[in-house]
Short mmCIF file of C-alpha atoms in Angstrom, two decimals:
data_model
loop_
_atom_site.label_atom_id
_atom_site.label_comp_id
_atom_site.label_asym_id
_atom_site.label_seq_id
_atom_site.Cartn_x
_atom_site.Cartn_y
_atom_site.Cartn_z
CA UNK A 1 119.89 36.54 81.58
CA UNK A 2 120.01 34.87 85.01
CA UNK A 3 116.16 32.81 84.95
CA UNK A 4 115.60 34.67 88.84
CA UNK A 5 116.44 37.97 88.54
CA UNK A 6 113.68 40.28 87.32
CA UNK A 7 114.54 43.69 85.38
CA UNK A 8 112.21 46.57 87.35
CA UNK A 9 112.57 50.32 85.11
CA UNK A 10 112.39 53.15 87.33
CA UNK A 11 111.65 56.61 86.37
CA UNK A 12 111.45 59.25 88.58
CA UNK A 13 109.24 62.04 87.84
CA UNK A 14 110.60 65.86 88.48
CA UNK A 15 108.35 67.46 90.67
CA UNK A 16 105.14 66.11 92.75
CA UNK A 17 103.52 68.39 95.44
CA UNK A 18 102.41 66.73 98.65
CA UNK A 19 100.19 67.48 101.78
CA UNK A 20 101.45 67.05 105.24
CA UNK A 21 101.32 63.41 106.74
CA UNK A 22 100.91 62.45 103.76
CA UNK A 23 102.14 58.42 102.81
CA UNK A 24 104.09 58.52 99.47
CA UNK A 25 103.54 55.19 97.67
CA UNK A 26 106.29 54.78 94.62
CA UNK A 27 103.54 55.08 91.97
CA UNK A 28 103.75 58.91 93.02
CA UNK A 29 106.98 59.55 92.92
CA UNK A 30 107.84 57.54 89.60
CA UNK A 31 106.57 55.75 87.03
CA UNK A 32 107.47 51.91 87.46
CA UNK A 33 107.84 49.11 84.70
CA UNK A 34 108.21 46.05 85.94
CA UNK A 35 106.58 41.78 85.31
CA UNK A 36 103.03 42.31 85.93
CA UNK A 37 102.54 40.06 89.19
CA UNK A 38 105.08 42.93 91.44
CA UNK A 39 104.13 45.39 89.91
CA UNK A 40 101.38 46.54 91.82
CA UNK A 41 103.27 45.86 95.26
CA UNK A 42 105.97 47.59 93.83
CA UNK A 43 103.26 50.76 93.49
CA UNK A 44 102.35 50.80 96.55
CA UNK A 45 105.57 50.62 98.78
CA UNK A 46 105.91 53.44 100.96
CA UNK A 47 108.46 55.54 100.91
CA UNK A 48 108.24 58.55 103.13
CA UNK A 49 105.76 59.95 105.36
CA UNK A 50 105.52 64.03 105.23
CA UNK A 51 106.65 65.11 108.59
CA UNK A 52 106.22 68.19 110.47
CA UNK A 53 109.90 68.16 110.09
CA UNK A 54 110.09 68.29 106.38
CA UNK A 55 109.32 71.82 105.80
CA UNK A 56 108.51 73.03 102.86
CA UNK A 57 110.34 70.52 100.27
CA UNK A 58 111.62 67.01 100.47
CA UNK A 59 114.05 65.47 98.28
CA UNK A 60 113.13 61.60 97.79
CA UNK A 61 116.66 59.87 96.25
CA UNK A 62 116.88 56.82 93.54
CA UNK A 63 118.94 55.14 95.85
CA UNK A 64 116.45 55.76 98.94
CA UNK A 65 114.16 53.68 96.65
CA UNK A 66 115.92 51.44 95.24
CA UNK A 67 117.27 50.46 98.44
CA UNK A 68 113.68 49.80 99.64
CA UNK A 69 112.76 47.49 96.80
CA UNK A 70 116.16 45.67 97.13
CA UNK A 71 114.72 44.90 100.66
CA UNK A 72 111.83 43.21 98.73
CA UNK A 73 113.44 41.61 95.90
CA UNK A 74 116.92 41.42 96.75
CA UNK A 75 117.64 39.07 92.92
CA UNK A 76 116.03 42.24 90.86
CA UNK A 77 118.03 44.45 88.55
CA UNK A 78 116.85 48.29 88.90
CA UNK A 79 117.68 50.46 86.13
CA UNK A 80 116.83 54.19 87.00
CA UNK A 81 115.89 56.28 83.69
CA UNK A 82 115.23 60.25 83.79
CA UNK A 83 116.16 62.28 86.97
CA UNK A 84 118.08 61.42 89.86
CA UNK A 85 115.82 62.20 92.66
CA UNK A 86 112.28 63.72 92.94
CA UNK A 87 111.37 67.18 94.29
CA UNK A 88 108.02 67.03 97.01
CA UNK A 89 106.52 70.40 97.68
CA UNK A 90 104.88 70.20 100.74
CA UNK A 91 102.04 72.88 100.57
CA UNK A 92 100.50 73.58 104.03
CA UNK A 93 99.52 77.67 103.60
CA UNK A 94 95.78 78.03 103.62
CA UNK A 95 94.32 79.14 100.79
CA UNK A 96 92.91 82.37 102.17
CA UNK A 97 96.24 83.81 103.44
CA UNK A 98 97.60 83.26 100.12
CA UNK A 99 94.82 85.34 98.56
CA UNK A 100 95.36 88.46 100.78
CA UNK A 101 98.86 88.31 100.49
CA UNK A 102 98.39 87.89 96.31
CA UNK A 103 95.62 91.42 96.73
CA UNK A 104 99.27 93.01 98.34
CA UNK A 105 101.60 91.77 95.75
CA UNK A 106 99.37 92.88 93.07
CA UNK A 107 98.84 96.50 94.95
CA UNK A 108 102.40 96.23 95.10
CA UNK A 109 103.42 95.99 91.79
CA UNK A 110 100.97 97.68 90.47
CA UNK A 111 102.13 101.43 92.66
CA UNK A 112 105.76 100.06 91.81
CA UNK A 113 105.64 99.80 88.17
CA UNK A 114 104.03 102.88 88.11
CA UNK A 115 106.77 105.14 89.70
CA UNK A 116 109.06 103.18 87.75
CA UNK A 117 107.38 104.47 84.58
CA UNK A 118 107.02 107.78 85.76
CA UNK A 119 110.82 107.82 87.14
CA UNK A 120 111.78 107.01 83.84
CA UNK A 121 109.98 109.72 82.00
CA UNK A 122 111.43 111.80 84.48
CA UNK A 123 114.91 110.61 83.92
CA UNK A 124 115.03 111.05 79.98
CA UNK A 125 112.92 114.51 80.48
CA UNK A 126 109.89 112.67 78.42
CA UNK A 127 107.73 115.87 78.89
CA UNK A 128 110.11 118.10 76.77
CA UNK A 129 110.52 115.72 74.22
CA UNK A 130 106.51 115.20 74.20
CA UNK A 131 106.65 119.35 73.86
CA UNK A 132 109.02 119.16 71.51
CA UNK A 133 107.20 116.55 69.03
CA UNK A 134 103.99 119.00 69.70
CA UNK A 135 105.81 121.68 68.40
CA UNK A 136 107.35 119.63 65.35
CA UNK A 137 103.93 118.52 64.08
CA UNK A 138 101.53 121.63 65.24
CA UNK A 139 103.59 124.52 64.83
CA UNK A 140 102.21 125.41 67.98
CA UNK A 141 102.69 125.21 71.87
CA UNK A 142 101.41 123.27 74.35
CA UNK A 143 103.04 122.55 78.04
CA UNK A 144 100.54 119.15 78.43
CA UNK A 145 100.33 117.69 75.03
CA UNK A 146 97.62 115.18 76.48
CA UNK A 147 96.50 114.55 72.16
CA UNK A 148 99.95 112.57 72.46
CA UNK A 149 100.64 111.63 75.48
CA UNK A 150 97.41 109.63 76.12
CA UNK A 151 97.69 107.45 73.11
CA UNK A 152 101.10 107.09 74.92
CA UNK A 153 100.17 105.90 78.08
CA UNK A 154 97.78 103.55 76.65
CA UNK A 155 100.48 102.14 74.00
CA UNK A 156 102.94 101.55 76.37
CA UNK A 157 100.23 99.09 78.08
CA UNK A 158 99.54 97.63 74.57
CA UNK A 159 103.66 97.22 73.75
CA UNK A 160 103.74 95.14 77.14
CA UNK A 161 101.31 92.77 76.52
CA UNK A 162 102.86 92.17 72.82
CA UNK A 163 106.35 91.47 74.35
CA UNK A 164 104.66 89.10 76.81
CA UNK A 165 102.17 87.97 73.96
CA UNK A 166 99.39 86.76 76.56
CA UNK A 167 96.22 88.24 74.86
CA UNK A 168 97.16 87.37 70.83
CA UNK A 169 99.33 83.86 71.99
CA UNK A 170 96.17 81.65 70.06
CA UNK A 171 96.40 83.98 66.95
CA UNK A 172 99.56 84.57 66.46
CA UNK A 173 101.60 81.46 67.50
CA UNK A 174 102.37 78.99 70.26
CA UNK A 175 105.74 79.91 71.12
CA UNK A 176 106.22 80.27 74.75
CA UNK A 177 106.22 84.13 75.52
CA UNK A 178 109.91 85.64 77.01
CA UNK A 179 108.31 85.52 80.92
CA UNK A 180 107.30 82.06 80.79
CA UNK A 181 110.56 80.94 79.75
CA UNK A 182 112.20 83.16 82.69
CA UNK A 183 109.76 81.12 84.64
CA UNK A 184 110.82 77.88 83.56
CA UNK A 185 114.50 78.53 83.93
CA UNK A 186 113.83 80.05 87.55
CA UNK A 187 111.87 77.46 88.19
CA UNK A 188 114.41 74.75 86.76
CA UNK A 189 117.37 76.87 88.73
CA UNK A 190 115.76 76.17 92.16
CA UNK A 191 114.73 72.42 91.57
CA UNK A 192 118.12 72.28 91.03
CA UNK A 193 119.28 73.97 94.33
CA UNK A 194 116.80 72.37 96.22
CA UNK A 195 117.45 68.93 94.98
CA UNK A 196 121.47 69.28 96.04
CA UNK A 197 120.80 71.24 99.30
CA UNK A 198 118.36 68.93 100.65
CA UNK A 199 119.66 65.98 100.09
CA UNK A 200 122.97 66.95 101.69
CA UNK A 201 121.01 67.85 104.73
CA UNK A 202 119.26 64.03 104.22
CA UNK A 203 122.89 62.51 104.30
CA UNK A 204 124.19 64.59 107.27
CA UNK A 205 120.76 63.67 108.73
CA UNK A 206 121.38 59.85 108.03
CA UNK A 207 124.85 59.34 109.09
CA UNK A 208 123.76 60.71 112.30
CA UNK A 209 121.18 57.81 113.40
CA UNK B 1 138.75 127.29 59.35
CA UNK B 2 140.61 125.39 61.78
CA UNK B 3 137.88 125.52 65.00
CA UNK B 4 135.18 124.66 62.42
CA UNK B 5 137.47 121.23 61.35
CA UNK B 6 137.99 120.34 65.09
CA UNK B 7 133.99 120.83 65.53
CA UNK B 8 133.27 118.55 62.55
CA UNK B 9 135.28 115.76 64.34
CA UNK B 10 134.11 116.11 67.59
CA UNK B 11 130.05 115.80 66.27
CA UNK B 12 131.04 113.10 63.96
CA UNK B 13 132.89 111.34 66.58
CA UNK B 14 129.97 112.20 68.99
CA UNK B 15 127.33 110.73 66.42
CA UNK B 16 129.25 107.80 66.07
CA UNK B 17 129.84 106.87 69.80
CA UNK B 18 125.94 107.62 70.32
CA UNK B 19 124.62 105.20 67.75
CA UNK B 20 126.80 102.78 68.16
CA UNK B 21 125.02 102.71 71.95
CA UNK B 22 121.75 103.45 70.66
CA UNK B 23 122.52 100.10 68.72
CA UNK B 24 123.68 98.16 71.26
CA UNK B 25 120.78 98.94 73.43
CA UNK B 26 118.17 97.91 71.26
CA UNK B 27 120.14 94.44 70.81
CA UNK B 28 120.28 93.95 73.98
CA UNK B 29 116.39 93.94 75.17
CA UNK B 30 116.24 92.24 71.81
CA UNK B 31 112.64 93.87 70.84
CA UNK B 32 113.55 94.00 67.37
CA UNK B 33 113.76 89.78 67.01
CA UNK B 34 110.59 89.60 68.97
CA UNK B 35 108.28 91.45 67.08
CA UNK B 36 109.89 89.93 63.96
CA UNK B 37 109.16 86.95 65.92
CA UNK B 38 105.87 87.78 66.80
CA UNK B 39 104.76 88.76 63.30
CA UNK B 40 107.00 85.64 61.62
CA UNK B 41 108.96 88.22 59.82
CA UNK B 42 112.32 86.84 59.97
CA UNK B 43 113.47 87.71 56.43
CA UNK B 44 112.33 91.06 56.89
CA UNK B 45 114.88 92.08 59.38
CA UNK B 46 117.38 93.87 57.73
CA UNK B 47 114.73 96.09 56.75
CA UNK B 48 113.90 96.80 59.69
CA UNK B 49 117.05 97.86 60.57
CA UNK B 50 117.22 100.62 58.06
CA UNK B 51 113.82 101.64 59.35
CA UNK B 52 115.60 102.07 62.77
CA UNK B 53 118.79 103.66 60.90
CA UNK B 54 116.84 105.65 58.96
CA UNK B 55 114.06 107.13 61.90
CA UNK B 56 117.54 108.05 64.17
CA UNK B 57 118.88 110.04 61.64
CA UNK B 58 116.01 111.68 60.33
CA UNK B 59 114.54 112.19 64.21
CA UNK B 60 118.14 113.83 65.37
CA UNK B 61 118.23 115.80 62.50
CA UNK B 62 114.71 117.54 63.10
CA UNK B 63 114.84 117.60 66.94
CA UNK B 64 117.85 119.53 66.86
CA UNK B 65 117.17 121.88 64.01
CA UNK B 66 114.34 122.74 65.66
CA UNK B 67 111.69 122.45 62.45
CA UNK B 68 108.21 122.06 62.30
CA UNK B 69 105.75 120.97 59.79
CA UNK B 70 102.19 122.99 60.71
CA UNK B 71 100.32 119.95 60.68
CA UNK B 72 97.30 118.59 62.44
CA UNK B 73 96.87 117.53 65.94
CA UNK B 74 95.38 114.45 64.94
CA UNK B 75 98.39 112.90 63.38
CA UNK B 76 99.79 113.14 67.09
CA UNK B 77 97.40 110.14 68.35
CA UNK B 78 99.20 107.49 65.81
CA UNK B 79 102.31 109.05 66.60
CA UNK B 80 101.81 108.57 70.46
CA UNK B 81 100.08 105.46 70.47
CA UNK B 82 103.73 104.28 68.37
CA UNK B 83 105.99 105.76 70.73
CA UNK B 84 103.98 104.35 73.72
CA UNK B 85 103.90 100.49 72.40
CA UNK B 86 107.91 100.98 71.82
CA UNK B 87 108.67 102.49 75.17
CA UNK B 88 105.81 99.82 76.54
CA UNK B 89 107.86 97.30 74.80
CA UNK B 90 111.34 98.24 76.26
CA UNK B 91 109.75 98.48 79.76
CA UNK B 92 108.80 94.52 79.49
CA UNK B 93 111.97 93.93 78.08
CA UNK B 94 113.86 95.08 80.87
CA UNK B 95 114.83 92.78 83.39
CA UNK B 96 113.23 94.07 86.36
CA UNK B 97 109.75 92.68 85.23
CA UNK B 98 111.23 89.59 83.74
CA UNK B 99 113.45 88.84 86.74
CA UNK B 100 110.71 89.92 89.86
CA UNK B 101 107.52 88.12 88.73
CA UNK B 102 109.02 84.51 88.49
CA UNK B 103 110.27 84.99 92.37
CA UNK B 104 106.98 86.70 93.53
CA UNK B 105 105.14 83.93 91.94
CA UNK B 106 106.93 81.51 93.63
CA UNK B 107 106.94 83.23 96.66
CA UNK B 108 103.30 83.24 97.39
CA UNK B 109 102.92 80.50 95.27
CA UNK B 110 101.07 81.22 92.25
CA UNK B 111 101.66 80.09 89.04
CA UNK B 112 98.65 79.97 87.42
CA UNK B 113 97.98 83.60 87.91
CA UNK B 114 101.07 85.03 86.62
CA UNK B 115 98.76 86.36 84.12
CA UNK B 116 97.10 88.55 86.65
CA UNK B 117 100.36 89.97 88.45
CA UNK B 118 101.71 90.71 84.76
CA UNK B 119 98.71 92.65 84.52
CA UNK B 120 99.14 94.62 87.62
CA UNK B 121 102.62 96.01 86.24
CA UNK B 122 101.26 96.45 82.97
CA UNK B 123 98.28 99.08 84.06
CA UNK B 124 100.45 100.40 86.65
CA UNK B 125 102.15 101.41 83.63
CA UNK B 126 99.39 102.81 81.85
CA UNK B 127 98.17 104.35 84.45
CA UNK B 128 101.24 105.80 86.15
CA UNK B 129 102.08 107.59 82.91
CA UNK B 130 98.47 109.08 82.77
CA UNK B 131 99.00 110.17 86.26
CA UNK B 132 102.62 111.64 85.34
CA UNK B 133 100.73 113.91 82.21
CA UNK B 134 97.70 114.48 83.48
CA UNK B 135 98.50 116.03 87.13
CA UNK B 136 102.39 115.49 88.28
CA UNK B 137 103.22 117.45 85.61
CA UNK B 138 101.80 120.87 86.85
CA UNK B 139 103.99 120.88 90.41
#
């Protein structure tokens, strides 16, 4: 190897969530390896301020930094590792707005799911079957079975949580439950759209100036 | 002679059509690998599709001959309490829940507390059904 050039490992990380006006150094956005007397400039270049402009997510790009550090150290070799670019989620709600508005999604779901339930029961006539198992067992009649349908209502509650396996996850086993993997992909999904969308509004931006 | 053959084809083919859905239901919400999952009962799980074979054919053949055993009331409660954890089970595996709380935790920006929103579907559950027994029922 060339004695002047020095080898500087990049690694972008994923995801990083940011405050308006705030100064990114590179040490958030990525991990850095690099000879030990740069490395802490290297740290602390800046890369972007969070603007008003910014909205909600900004998409920081390898080659936004390692055009800055080529500025720098123009006889350096940059190898990026990992992803491409880095997501910033800007997070400017207040907190207490985002409480209320939790209290309504929760109200929310909570009336939804049940009229779901109870559409459902409607749709497969649940009571006549419920009548009907009455009958099988008892012999006898009953237009409310409540003896079953209570332990009903309170099992379906039970076979929810076992699909999701919240409560019994540190008995049973650590496999991630079926909604936390929907949440990863979702999440994984928009990264993905975020990380193309914004950065082709960056480059339309850039070739403007 | 005749009407009786054609009848004997038309159930059978009936039967057949209905549990090949029945079937194809279940493996699609997939409920059957996750509680084999959950209990680590992998190499059980041709058993427990006999069990599932076995309860359809047996459950059809009572609930339309009409019979009943002159048993107890309390033998009801277990028999509820299944029935609800099943139906419970198929209700999370559908994709409304699994496709809506990722989004609405995103959207307000929760993550931590998905726990809690999961929650609020689950008891409206519960208690949705209690309110279907208990008091829609009598309109």
């Amino acid at each position: 190897m060339e004695s002047g050039t020095i080898t500087i490992y990049i690694r972008l990380r994923h995801k990083i969530s940011g405050v308006l006006h705030e100064t990114l150094t590179l040490d958030r956005l990525a991990q850095v390896i690099a000879p030990e007397k740069i490395k802490s400039h290297i740290d602390k270049m800046v890369i972007h301020q969070i603007k008003q402009e910014d909205n909600s997510y900004v998409v920081i790009d390898a080659m936004d930094i390692i055009r800055r550090i080529y500025q720098h150290y123009p006889n350096s070799d940059i190898q990026t590792v990992g992803p491409s670019q880095t997501i910033v989620v800007v997070s400017t709600k207040p907190k207490k707005a985002r409480l209320i508005l939790f209290a309504l999604v929760w109200i929310l779901l909570f009336i939804g799911a049940g009229l779901t339930i109870m559409n459902f029961h409607e749709d497969v006539a649940m009571q006549e079957v419920h009548q009907k198992i009455y009958t099988m067992v008892t012999g006898k009649v009953d237009f409310k079975p409540l003896i079953l349908q209570i332990p009903y209502s309170i099992g379906i509650g039970i076979g929810m949580i076992l699909f999701f396996n919240h409560i019994f996850k540190k008995r049973f086993n650590e496999e991630p439950s079926p909604l936390e993997v929907e949440m990863f992909n979702y999440e994984q999904d928009l990264d993905r759209y975020i990380a193309f969308h914004e950065k082709e509004k960056n480059e339309v931006g850039n070739h403007r100036d | 002679m005749i009407s009786s053959l054609i009848l004997i084809i038309v159930g059978f083919s009936g039967g057949l059509a209905v549990g090949c859905g029945f079937v194809a239901f279940l493996a699609v919400l997939g409920i059957i690998p996750r509680l084999a999952q959950l209990t680590k009962t992998y190499g059980y799980i041709r058993a427990y599709e006999w069990s599932i074979v076995a309860s359809a054919v047996i459950g059809s053949w009572l609930s339309l001959r009409n019979t009943s055993f002159h048993l107890s009331h309390v033998l009801l409660i277990p028999i509820g309490l299944g029935a609800g954890v099943f139906v419970g089970m198929l209700a999370a595996a559908l994709t409304e829940v699994l496709n809506v709380l990722p989004i609405l935790a995103k959207r307000i920006g929760i993550h931590e507390q998905i726990l809690l929103l999961l929650m609020a579907i689950v008891l409206g559950k519960v208690f949705g059904s209690l309110f279907h027994w208990s008091f829609f029922v009598d309109k």
